[in-house]
Coordinates of N, CA and C and ligand atoms in Angstrom, one line a residue:
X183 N 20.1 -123.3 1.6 CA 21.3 -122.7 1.0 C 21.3 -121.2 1.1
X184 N 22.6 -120.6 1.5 CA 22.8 -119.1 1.2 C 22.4 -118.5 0.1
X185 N 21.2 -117.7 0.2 CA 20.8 -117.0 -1.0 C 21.4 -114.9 -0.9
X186 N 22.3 -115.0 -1.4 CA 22.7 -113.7 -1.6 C 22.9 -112.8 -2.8
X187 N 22.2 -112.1 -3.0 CA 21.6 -110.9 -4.2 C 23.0 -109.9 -4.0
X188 N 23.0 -109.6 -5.4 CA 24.3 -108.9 -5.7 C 24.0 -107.2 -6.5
X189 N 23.8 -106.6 -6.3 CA 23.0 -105.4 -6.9 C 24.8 -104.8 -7.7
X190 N 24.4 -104.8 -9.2 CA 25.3 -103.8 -9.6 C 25.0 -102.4 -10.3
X191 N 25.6 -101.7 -9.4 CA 24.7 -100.3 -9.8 C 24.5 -99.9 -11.3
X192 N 23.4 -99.2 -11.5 CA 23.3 -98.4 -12.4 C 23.0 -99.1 -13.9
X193 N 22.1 -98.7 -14.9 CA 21.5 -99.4 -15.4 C 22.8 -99.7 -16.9
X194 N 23.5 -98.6 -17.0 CA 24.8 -99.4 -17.6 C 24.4 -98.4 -18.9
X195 N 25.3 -98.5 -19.8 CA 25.4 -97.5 -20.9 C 24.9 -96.3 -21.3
X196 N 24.1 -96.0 -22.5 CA 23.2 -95.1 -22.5 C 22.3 -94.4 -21.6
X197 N 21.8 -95.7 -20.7 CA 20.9 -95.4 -19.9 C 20.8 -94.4 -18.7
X198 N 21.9 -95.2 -18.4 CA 22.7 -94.3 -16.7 C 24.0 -95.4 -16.6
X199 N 25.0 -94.7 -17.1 CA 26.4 -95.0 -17.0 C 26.4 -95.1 -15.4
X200 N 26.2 -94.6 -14.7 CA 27.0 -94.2 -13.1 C 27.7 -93.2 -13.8
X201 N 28.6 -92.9 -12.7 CA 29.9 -91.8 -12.6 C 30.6 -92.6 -13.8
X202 N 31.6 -91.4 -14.3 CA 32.3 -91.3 -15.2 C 33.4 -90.7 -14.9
X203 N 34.7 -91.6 -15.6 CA 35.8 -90.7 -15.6 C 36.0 -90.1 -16.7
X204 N 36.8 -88.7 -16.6 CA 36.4 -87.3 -17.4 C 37.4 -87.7 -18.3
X205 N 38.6 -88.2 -18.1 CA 40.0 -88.4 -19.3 C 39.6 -90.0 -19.8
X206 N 39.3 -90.7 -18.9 CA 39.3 -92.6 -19.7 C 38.2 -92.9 -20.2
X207 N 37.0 -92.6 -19.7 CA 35.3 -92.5 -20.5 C 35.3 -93.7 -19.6
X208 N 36.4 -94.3 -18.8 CA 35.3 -95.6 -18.1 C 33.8 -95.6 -17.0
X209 N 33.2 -96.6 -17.4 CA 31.8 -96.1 -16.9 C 31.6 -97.1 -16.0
X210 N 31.2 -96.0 -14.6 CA 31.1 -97.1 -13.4 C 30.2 -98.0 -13.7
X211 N 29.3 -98.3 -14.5 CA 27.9 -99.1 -14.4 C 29.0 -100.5 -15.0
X212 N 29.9 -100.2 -15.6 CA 30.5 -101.6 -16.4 C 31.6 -102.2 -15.3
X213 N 32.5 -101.6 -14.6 CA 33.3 -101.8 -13.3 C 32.6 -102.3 -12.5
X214 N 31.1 -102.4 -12.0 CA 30.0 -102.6 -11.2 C 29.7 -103.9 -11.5
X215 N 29.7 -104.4 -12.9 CA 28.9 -105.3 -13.1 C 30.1 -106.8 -13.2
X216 N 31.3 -105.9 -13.8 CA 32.1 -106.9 -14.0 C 32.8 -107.1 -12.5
X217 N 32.5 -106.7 -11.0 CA 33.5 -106.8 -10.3 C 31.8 -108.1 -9.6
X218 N 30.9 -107.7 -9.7 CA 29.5 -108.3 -9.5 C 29.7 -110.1 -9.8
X219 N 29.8 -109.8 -11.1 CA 30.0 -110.9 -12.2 C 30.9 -112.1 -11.4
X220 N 31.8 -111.6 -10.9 CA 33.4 -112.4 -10.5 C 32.7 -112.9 -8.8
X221 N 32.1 -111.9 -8.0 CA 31.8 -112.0 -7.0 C 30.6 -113.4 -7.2
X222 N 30.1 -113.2 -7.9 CA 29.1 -114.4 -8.4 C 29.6 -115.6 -8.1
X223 N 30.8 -115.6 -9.2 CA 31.3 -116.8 -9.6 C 32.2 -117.2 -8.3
X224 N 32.7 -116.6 -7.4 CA 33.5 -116.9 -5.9 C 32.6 -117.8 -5.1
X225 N 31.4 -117.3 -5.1 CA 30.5 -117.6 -3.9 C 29.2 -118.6 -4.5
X226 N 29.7 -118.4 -5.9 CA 28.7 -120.4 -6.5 C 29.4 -121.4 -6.0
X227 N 30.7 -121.1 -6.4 CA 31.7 -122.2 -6.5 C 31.8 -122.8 -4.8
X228 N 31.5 -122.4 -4.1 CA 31.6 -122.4 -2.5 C 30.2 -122.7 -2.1
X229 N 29.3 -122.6 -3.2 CA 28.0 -123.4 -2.6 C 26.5 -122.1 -2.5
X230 N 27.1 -121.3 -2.4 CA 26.0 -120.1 -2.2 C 25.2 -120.1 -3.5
X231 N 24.1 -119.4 -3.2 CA 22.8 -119.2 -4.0 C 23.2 -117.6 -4.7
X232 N 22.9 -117.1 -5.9 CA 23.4 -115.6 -6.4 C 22.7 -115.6 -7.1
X233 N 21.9 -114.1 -6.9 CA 20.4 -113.4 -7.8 C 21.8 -111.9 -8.1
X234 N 21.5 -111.5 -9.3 CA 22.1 -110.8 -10.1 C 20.9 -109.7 -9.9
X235 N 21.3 -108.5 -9.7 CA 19.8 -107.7 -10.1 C 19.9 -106.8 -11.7
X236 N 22.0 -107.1 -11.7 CA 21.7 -106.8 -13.3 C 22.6 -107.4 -13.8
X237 N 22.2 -108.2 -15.0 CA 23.6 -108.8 -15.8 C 23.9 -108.7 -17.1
X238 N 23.1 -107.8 -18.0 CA 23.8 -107.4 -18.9 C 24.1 -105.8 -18.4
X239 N 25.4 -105.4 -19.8 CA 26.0 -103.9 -19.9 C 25.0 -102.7 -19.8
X240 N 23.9 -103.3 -20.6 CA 22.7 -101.9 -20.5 C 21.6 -103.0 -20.3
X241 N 20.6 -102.2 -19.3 CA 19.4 -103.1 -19.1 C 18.7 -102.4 -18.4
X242 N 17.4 -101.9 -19.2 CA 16.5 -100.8 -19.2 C 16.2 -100.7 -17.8
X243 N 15.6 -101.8 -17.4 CA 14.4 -102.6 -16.5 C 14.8 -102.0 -15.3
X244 N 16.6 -102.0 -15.3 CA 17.4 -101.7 -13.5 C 17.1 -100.2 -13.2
X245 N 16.8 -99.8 -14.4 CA 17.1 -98.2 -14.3 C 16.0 -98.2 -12.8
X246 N 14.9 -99.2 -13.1 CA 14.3 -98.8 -11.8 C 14.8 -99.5 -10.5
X247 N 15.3 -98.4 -9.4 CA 15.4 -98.7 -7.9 C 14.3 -99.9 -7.6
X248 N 13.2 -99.5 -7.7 CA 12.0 -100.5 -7.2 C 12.2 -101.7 -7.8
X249 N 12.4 -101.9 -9.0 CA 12.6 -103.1 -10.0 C 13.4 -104.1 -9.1
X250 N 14.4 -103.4 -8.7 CA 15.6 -104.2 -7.9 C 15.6 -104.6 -6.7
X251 N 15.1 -104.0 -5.8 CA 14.3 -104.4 -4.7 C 13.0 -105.4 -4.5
X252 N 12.9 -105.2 -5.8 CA 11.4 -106.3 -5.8 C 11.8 -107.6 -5.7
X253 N 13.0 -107.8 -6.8 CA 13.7 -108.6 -7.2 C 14.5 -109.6 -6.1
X254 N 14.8 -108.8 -5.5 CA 15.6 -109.2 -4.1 C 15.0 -109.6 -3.2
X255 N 13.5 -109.0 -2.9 CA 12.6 -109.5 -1.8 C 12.0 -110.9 -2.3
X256 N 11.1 -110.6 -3.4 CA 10.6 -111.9 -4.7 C 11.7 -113.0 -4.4
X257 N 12.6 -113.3 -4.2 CA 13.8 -114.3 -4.4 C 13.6 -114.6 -3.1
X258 N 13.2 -113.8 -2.0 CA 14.0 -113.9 -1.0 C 14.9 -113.9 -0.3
X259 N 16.0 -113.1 -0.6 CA 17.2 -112.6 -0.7 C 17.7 -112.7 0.9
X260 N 18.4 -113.5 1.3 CA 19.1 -113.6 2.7 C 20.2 -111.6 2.9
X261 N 20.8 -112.0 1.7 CA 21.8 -110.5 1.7 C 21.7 -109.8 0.7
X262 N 21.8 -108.7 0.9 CA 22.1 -108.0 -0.3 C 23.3 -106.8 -0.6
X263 N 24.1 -106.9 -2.0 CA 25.4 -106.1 -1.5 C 25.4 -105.3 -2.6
X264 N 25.2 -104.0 -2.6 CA 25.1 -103.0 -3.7 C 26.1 -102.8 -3.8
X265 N 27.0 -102.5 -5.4 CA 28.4 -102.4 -5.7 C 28.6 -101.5 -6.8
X266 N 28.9 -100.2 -6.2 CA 29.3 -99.0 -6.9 C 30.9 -98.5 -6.6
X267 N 30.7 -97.6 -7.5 CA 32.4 -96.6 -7.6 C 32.0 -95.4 -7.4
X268 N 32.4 -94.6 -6.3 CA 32.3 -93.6 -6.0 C 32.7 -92.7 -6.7
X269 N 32.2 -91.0 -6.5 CA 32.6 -89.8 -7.8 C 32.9 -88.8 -7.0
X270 N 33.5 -87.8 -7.2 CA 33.6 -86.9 -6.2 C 34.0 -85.3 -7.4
X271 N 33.7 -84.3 -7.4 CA 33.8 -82.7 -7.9 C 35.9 -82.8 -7.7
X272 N 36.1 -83.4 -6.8 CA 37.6 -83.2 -6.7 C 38.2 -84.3 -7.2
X273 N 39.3 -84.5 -7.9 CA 40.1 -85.3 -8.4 C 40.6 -86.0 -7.4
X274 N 41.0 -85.4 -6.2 CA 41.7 -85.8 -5.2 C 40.9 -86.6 -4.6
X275 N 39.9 -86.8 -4.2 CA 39.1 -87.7 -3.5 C 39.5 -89.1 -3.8
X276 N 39.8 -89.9 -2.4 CA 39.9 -91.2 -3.1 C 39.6 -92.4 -1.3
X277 N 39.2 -93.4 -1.4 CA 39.3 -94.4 -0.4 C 38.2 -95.3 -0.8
X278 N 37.7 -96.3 -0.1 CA 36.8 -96.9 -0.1 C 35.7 -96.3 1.1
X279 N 34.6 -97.3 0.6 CA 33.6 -96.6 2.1 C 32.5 -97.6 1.6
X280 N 30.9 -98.0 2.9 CA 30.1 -98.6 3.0 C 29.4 -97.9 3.8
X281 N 28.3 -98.6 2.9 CA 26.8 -97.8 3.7 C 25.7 -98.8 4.2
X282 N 25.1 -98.5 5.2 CA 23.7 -99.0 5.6 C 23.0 -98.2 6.2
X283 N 21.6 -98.9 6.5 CA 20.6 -97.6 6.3 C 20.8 -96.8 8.1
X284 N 20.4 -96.5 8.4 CA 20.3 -95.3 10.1 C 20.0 -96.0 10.8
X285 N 20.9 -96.0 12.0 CA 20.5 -96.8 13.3 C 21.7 -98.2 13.4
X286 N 21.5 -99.1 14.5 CA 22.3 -100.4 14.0 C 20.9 -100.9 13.7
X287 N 21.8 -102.1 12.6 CA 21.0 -103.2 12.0 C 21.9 -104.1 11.7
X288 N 21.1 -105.4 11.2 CA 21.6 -106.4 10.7 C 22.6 -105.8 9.6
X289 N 22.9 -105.4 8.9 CA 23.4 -104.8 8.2 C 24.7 -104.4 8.3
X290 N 25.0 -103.4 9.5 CA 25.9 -103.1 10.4 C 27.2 -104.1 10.3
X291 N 26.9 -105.4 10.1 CA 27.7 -106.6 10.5 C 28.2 -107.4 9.9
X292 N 27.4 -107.3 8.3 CA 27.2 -107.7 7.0 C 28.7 -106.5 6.2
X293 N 28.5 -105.6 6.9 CA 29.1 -104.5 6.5 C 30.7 -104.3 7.0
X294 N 30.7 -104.5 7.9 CA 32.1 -104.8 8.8 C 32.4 -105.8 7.6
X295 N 32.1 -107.1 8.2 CA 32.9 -108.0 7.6 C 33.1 -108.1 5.9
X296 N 32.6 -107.4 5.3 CA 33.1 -106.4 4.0 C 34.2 -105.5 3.7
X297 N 34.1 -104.8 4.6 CA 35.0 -103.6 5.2 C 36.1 -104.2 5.1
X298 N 36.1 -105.1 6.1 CA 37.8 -105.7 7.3 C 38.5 -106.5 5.9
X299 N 37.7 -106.8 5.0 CA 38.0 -108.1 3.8 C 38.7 -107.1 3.0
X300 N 38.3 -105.7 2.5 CA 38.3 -104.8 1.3 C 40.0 -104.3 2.1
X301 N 39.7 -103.4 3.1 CA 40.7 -103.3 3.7 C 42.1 -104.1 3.9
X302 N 41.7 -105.7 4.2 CA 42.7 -106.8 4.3 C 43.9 -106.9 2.7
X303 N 42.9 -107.0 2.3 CA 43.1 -107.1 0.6 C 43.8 -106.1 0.3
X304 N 43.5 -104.6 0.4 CA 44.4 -103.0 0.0 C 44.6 -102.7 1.2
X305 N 45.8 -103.0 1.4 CA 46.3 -102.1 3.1 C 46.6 -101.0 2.9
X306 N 47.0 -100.3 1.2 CA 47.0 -99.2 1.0 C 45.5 -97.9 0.9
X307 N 44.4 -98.5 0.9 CA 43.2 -97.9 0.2 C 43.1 -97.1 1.5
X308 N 42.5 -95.8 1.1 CA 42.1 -95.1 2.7 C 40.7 -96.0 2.9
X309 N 40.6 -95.7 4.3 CA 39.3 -96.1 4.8 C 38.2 -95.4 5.1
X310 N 37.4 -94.8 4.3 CA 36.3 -93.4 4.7 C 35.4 -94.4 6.1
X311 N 35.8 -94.0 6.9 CA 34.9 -94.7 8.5 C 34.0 -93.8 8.9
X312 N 33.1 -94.0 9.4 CA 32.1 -93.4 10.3 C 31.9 -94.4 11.7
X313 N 33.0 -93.6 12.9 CA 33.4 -94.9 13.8 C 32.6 -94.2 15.2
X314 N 31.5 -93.2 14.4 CA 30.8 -92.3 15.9 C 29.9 -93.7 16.3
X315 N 29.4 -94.6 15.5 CA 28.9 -96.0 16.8 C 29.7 -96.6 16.5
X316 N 30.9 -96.9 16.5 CA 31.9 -98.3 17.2 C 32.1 -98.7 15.6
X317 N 31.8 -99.1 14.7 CA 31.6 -99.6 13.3 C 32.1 -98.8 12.6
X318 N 32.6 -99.6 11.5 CA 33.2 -98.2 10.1 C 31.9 -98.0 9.1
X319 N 31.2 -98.9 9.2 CA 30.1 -98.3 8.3 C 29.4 -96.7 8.2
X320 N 28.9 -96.4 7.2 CA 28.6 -95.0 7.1 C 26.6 -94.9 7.2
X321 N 26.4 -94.3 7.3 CA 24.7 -94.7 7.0 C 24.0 -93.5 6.5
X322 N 23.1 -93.8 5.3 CA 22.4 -93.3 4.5 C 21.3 -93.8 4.1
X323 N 19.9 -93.5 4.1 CA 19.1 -94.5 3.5 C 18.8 -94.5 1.9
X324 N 20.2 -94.7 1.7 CA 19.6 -95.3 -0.1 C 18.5 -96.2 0.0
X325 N 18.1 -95.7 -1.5 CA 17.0 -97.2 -1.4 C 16.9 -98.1 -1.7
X326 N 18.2 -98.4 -2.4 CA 18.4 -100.0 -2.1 C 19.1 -100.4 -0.8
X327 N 19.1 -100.0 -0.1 CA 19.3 -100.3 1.6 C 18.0 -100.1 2.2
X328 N 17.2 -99.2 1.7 CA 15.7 -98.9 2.7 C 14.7 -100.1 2.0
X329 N 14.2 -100.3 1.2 CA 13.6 -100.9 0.4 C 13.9 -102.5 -0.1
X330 N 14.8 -102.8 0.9 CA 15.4 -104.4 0.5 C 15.1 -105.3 1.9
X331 N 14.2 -106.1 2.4 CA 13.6 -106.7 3.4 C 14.6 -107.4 4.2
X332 N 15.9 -107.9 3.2 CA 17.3 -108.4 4.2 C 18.3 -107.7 4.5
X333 N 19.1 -108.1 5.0 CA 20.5 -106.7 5.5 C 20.9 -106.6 4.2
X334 N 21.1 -105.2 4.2 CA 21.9 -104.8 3.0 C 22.9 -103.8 2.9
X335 N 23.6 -103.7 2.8 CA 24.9 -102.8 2.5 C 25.3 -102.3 0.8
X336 N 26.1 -101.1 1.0 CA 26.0 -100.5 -0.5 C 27.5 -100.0 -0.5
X337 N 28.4 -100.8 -1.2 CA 29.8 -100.4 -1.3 C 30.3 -99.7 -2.3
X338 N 31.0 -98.1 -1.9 CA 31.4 -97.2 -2.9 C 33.0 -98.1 -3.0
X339 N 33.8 -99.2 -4.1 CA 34.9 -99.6 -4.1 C 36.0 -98.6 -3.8
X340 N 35.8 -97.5 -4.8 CA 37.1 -96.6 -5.2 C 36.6 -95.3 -5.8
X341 N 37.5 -94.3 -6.1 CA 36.9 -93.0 -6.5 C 37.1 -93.7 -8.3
X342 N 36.4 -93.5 -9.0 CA 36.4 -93.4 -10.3 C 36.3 -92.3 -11.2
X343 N 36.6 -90.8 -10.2 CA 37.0 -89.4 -10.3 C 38.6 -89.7 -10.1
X344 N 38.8 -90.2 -9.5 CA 40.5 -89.9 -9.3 C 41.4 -90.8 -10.4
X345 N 42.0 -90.4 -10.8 CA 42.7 -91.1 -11.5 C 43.4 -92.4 -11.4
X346 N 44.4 -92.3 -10.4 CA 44.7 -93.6 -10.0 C 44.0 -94.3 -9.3
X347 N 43.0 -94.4 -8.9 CA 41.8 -95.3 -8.7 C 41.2 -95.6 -9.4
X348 N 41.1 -94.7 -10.6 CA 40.4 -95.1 -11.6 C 40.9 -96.2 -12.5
X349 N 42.1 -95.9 -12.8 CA 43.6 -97.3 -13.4 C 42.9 -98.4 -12.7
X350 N 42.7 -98.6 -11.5 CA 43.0 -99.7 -10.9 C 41.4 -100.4 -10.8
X351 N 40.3 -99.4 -10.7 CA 39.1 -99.9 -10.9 C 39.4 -100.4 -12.2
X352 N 39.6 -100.4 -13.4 CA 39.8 -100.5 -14.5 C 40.5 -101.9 -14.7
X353 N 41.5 -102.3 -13.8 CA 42.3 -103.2 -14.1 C 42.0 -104.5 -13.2
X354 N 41.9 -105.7 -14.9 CA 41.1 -107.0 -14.1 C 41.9 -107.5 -13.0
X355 N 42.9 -107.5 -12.7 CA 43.3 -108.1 -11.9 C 43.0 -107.6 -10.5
X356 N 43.2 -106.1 -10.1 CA 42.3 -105.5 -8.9 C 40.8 -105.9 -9.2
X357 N 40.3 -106.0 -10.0 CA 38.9 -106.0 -9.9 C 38.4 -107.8 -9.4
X358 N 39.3 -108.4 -10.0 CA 39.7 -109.9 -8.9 C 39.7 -110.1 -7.6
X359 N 40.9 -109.3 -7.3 CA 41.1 -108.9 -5.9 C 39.9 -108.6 -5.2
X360 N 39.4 -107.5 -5.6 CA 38.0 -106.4 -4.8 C 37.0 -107.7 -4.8
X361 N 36.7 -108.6 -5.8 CA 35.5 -109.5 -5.9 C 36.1 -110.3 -4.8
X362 N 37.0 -111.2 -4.8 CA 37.4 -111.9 -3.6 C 37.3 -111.7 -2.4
X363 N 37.6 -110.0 -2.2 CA 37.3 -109.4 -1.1 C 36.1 -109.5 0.1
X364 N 35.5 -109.0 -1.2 CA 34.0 -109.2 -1.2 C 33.1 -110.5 -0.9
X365 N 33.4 -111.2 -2.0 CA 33.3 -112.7 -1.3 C 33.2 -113.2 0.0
X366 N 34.6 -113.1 0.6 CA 35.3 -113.5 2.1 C 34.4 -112.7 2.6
X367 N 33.9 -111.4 2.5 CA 33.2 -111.2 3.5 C 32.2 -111.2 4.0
X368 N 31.3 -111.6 2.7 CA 29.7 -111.8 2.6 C 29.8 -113.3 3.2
X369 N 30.8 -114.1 3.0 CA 31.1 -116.0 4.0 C 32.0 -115.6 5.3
X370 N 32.5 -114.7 5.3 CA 32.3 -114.1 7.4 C 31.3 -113.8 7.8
X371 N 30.7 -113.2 7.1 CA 29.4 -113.1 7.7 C 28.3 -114.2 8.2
X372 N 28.5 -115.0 7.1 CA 27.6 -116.1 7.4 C 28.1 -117.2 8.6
X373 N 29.4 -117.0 8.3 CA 30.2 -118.1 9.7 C 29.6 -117.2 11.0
X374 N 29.8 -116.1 11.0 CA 29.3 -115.6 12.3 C 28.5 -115.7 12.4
X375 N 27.4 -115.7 11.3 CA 25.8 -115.6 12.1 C 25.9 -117.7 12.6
X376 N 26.4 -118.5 12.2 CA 26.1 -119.8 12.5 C 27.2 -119.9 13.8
X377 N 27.8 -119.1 14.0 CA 28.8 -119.6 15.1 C 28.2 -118.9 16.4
Ligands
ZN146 ZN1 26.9 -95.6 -8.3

């Protein structure tokens, strides 16, 4: 069975909100977990295996990077999809974007077919690309991409500095959408690796 680990950033309330919007107080660590949550429930229902690396609002334990990685390797983790909301000093900042660690990798592929789904779904959202090797993925060695033994990807959804991204991170019905997205693409992925 598809065993796919779902990382939602940041350990959530008090602890480490994530980014924050400056006028709504919404806190990426809760947008993370609830779009996580939904992604769960897409890809049980269809048969797949889902390790949570956080499921309550506040949960000390995540604060640690290494916690979460252990967790994912310990399981066994076929994929892993880290799911944040990006921040930016400017209001104006806004698109989606995805990361994997330097070089190509398994990852790389895992990450497209994320991308093309997120994209499919908002034909409006910009696309932050990094298309210098052929792929829109971007690459960074976070460590939950360096430190996770399966391909792993780390999706910034939306700016949750900008305001109308922030509405829409906010709003369950997009946040539906983005999990479905999501979904479709972590099960493209798997059709391609069997096909
Ligand atoms: Zn984050």
């Amino acid at each position: 069975m598809a065993k796919v680990c779902l990382d939602p950033g940041h350990a959530g309330g008090d602890i480490d909100p994530g980014a924050v919007n400056a006028k709504t107080g919404l806190q990426e660590a809760a947008v993370n977990l609830a779009v996580a949550s939904q992604v769960k429930k897409y890809l049980e229902a269809v048969g797949y295996e889902v390790l949570m690396t956080r499921t309550k609002a506040e949960q000390a334990e995540t604060d640690s990077l290494a916690y979460r990685c252990e967790l994912a390797n310990h399981w066994g983790a076929e994929v892993v999809v880290s799911i944040h909301c990006n921040s930016a000093a400017s209001g104006k900042a806004n698109g989606t974007e995805i990361y994997t660690t330097l070089g190509e990798t398994a990852g790389d592929q895992l990450a497209t077919c994320i991308i093309n789904q997120v994209t499919d779904t908002f034909p409006d959202i910009k696309l932050r690309a990094d298309w210098d090797d052929g792929d829109p993925d971007k690459e960074e060695n976070f460590y939950v991409l360096r430190y996770t033994d399966a391909p792993a990807v780390l999706l910034e959804m939306a700016f949750i500095s900008n305001s109308a991204e922030a509405k829409k991170l906010a709003d369950s019905n997009w946040q539906k959408e983005m999990s479905r997205a999501i979904a479709r693409g972590i099960s493209d992925y798997y059709a391609e690796l069997s096909s």
